[in-house]
PDB file of C-alpha atoms in Angstrom:
ATOM      1  CA  UNK A  14     104.660  24.792 118.356  1.00 51.00           C
ATOM      2  CA  UNK A  15     106.265  27.763 118.625  1.00 50.00           C
ATOM      3  CA  UNK A  16     109.581  26.099 119.026  1.00 54.00           C
ATOM      4  CA  UNK A  17     109.128  24.241 116.016  1.00 53.00           C
ATOM      5  CA  UNK A  18     108.735  26.777 114.103  1.00 45.00           C
ATOM      6  CA  UNK A  19     111.909  28.682 115.670  1.00 44.00           C
ATOM      7  CA  UNK A  20     113.816  26.181 114.868  1.00 44.00           C
ATOM      8  CA  UNK A  21     112.972  25.430 111.475  1.00 46.00           C
ATOM      9  CA  UNK A  22     112.987  28.816 110.601  1.00 51.00           C
ATOM     10  CA  UNK A  23     116.329  28.723 111.977  1.00 46.00           C
ATOM     11  CA  UNK A  24     117.577  25.884 109.610  1.00 48.00           C
ATOM     12  CA  UNK A  25     115.647  27.568 106.325  1.00 47.00           C
ATOM     13  CA  UNK A  26     118.042  30.808 107.182  1.00 48.00           C
ATOM     14  CA  UNK A  27     121.288  28.919 108.177  1.00 46.00           C
ATOM     15  CA  UNK A  28     120.537  26.654 104.620  1.00 48.00           C
ATOM     16  CA  UNK A  29     120.088  29.567 102.629  1.00 48.00           C
ATOM     17  CA  UNK A  30     123.306  31.276 104.129  1.00 42.00           C
ATOM     18  CA  UNK A  31     125.535  27.623 103.556  1.00 43.00           C
ATOM     19  CA  UNK A  32     123.837  27.989 100.127  1.00 44.00           C
ATOM     20  CA  UNK A  33     124.624  31.573  99.356  1.00 45.00           C
ATOM     21  CA  UNK A  34     128.339  31.654 100.594  1.00 42.00           C
ATOM     22  CA  UNK A  35     129.107  28.734  98.492  1.00 43.00           C
ATOM     23  CA  UNK A  36     127.591  30.477  95.734  1.00 41.00           C
ATOM     24  CA  UNK A  37     130.431  33.273  96.530  1.00 39.00           C
ATOM     25  CA  UNK A  38     132.872  30.743  96.576  1.00 39.00           C
ATOM     26  CA  UNK A  39     132.928  29.701  92.460  1.00 39.00           C
ATOM     27  CA  UNK A  40     134.418  30.877  90.260  1.00 41.00           C
ATOM     28  CA  UNK A  41     133.412  32.949  87.691  1.00 42.00           C
ATOM     29  CA  UNK A  42     132.797  31.760  84.369  1.00 41.00           C
ATOM     30  CA  UNK A  43     135.922  32.312  81.493  1.00 43.00           C
ATOM     31  CA  UNK A  44     133.946  33.684  78.342  1.00 44.00           C
ATOM     32  CA  UNK A  45     134.481  30.765  76.550  1.00 42.00           C
ATOM     33  CA  UNK A  46     132.783  28.272  79.345  1.00 41.00           C
ATOM     34  CA  UNK A  47     129.934  31.621  79.140  1.00 40.00           C
ATOM     35  CA  UNK A  48     129.687  31.022  75.281  1.00 39.00           C
ATOM     36  CA  UNK A  49     129.601  27.091  75.522  1.00 39.00           C
ATOM     37  CA  UNK A  50     126.913  27.123  78.034  1.00 38.00           C
ATOM     38  CA  UNK A  51     124.316  28.401  76.212  1.00 41.00           C
ATOM     39  CA  UNK A  52     124.794  26.185  72.814  1.00 44.00           C
ATOM     40  CA  UNK A  53     126.475  28.234  70.648  1.00 43.00           C
ATOM     41  CA  UNK A  54     129.855  28.952  69.638  1.00 52.00           C
ATOM     42  CA  UNK A  55     131.179  31.752  67.518  1.00 64.00           C
ATOM     43  CA  UNK A  56     134.034  31.640  65.392  1.00 73.00           C
ATOM     44  CA  UNK A  57     134.026  35.308  64.531  1.00 82.00           C
ATOM     45  CA  UNK A  58     137.027  37.295  65.920  1.00 88.00           C
ATOM     46  CA  UNK A  59     136.672  40.934  65.924  1.00 90.00           C
ATOM     47  CA  UNK A  60     139.738  43.459  66.252  1.00 90.00           C
ATOM     48  CA  UNK A  61     139.407  46.136  68.799  1.00 89.00           C
ATOM     49  CA  UNK A  62     138.403  49.059  66.901  1.00 89.00           C
ATOM     50  CA  UNK A  63     135.861  46.496  64.742  1.00 92.00           C
ATOM     51  CA  UNK A  64     134.359  45.278  67.942  1.00 92.00           C
ATOM     52  CA  UNK A  65     132.103  48.622  69.217  1.00 92.00           C
ATOM     53  CA  UNK A  66     131.451  49.304  65.318  1.00 94.00           C
ATOM     54  CA  UNK A  67     129.942  45.404  65.128  1.00 93.00           C
ATOM     55  CA  UNK A  68     128.088  46.137  68.045  1.00 93.00           C
ATOM     56  CA  UNK A  69     126.519  49.118  67.040  1.00 95.00           C
ATOM     57  CA  UNK A  70     125.614  47.950  64.470  1.00 95.00           C
ATOM     58  CA  UNK A  71     123.680  44.574  65.705  1.00 93.00           C
ATOM     59  CA  UNK A  72     122.293  46.576  68.152  1.00 95.00           C
ATOM     60  CA  UNK A  73     120.781  49.092  65.598  1.00 96.00           C
ATOM     61  CA  UNK A  74     119.428  46.254  63.533  1.00 95.00           C
ATOM     62  CA  UNK A  75     117.809  44.667  66.600  1.00 94.00           C
ATOM     63  CA  UNK A  76     116.197  47.832  67.701  1.00 95.00           C
ATOM     64  CA  UNK A  77     114.600  48.403  64.149  1.00 94.00           C
ATOM     65  CA  UNK A  78     113.117  44.562  63.728  1.00 93.00           C
ATOM     66  CA  UNK A  79     111.763  44.672  66.979  1.00 93.00           C
ATOM     67  CA  UNK A  80     109.908  48.436  66.385  1.00 92.00           C
ATOM     68  CA  UNK A  81     108.673  46.202  63.332  1.00 91.00           C
ATOM     69  CA  UNK A  82     107.237  43.297  65.228  1.00 89.00           C
ATOM     70  CA  UNK A  83     105.172  45.706  67.568  1.00 89.00           C
ATOM     71  CA  UNK A  84     103.859  47.874  64.674  1.00 86.00           C
ATOM     72  CA  UNK A  85     100.612  47.364  62.483  1.00 86.00           C
ATOM     73  CA  UNK A  86     101.752  45.101  59.130  1.00 88.00           C
ATOM     74  CA  UNK A  87     100.884  42.030  57.537  1.00 91.00           C
ATOM     75  CA  UNK A  88     102.928  39.258  58.771  1.00 91.00           C
ATOM     76  CA  UNK A  89     103.682  39.326  54.894  1.00 92.00           C
ATOM     77  CA  UNK A  90     105.297  43.078  54.992  1.00 92.00           C
ATOM     78  CA  UNK A  91     107.059  41.704  57.959  1.00 92.00           C
ATOM     79  CA  UNK A  92     108.608  38.985  56.532  1.00 92.00           C
ATOM     80  CA  UNK A  93     109.585  41.071  53.463  1.00 94.00           C
ATOM     81  CA  UNK A  94     111.058  43.946  55.872  1.00 94.00           C
ATOM     82  CA  UNK A  95     113.013  41.595  58.227  1.00 93.00           C
ATOM     83  CA  UNK A  96     114.579  40.684  55.065  1.00 94.00           C
ATOM     84  CA  UNK A  97     115.178  43.849  53.303  1.00 95.00           C
ATOM     85  CA  UNK A  98     116.699  44.762  57.432  1.00 95.00           C
ATOM     86  CA  UNK A  99     118.647  40.913  57.229  1.00 95.00           C
ATOM     87  CA  UNK A 100     120.035  42.304  53.661  1.00 95.00           C
ATOM     88  CA  UNK A 101     121.231  45.785  54.667  1.00 96.00           C
ATOM     89  CA  UNK A 102     122.824  44.167  58.063  1.00 96.00           C
ATOM     90  CA  UNK A 103     124.497  41.944  55.823  1.00 95.00           C
ATOM     91  CA  UNK A 104     126.192  44.451  53.297  1.00 95.00           C
ATOM     92  CA  UNK A 105     127.020  47.108  56.634  1.00 95.00           C
ATOM     93  CA  UNK A 106     128.839  43.904  58.444  1.00 94.00           C
ATOM     94  CA  UNK A 107     130.652  43.131  55.702  1.00 95.00           C
ATOM     95  CA  UNK A 108     132.264  46.427  54.651  1.00 95.00           C
ATOM     96  CA  UNK A 109     133.173  46.482  58.622  1.00 95.00           C
ATOM     97  CA  UNK A 110     134.531  42.662  58.452  1.00 95.00           C
ATOM     98  CA  UNK A 111     137.467  41.373  56.284  1.00 94.00           C
ATOM     99  CA  UNK A 112     136.752  38.772  54.282  1.00 94.00           C
ATOM    100  CA  UNK A 113     137.858  36.218  56.121  1.00 94.00           C
ATOM    101  CA  UNK A 114     135.897  37.026  59.394  1.00 94.00           C
ATOM    102  CA  UNK A 115     132.792  37.537  56.909  1.00 94.00           C
ATOM    103  CA  UNK A 116     132.757  33.996  56.028  1.00 94.00           C
ATOM    104  CA  UNK A 117     132.521  33.638  59.537  1.00 93.00           C
ATOM    105  CA  UNK A 118     129.547  35.810  60.467  1.00 93.00           C
ATOM    106  CA  UNK A 119     127.455  33.794  57.866  1.00 93.00           C
ATOM    107  CA  UNK A 120     128.371  30.801  59.018  1.00 93.00           C
ATOM    108  CA  UNK A 121     127.712  31.654  62.261  1.00 92.00           C
ATOM    109  CA  UNK A 122     124.122  32.891  61.350  1.00 91.00           C
ATOM    110  CA  UNK A 123     123.044  30.039  59.061  1.00 91.00           C
ATOM    111  CA  UNK A 124     123.926  28.155  62.768  1.00 90.00           C
ATOM    112  CA  UNK A 125     121.840  30.252  64.509  1.00 88.00           C
ATOM    113  CA  UNK A 126     118.989  30.276  61.870  1.00 87.00           C
ATOM    114  CA  UNK A 127     119.225  26.053  62.000  1.00 86.00           C
ATOM    115  CA  UNK A 128     118.959  26.014  66.139  1.00 84.00           C
ATOM    116  CA  UNK A 129     116.550  28.471  65.524  1.00 79.00           C
ATOM    117  CA  UNK A 130     114.208  26.244  63.138  1.00 76.00           C
ATOM    118  CA  UNK A 131     114.925  23.871  65.951  1.00 68.00           C
ATOM    119  CA  UNK A 132     113.425  25.879  68.836  1.00 64.00           C
ATOM    120  CA  UNK A 133     110.458  26.617  66.631  1.00 59.00           C
ATOM    121  CA  UNK A 134     109.893  23.025  65.771  1.00 55.00           C
ATOM    122  CA  UNK A 135     110.391  22.367  69.877  1.00 56.00           C
ATOM    123  CA  UNK A 136     108.143  25.060  70.903  1.00 55.00           C
ATOM    124  CA  UNK A 137     104.501  23.975  69.000  1.00 53.00           C
ATOM    125  CA  UNK A 138     105.043  20.515  69.265  1.00 55.00           C
ATOM    126  CA  UNK A 139     101.348  20.026  68.172  1.00 56.00           C
ATOM    127  CA  UNK A 140     101.784  22.319  65.048  1.00 55.00           C
ATOM    128  CA  UNK A 141      99.732  25.324  66.454  1.00 55.00           C
ATOM    129  CA  UNK A 142     100.981  28.871  66.874  1.00 52.00           C
TER     130      UNK A 142
END
């Protein structure tokens, strides 16, 4: 019995070790491949000086939305605030981007909204929440 347990544990350890070695040999994904795997491609190409400012805007509003969701407001009040935040964020982003970049930003935003609606339908197949 002890021999069987020892053999099985050694086999399991060898399999684990082999899997880890193969995982480290695999090539890291390029940025394009990682984006493609997520199922969403962005067309927004930012200049170096725009990248950090854009990230800060998006991060700040993400925190505001997170805090809003935790707040004690009604659903209607939260929806109203979310619309306000969305308009404010878009106004800040518009000041940062060129007209072509802002058009791409809006297209990406619309695509995310479409995907979000699709995900919500998949999450609640029976129409219950």
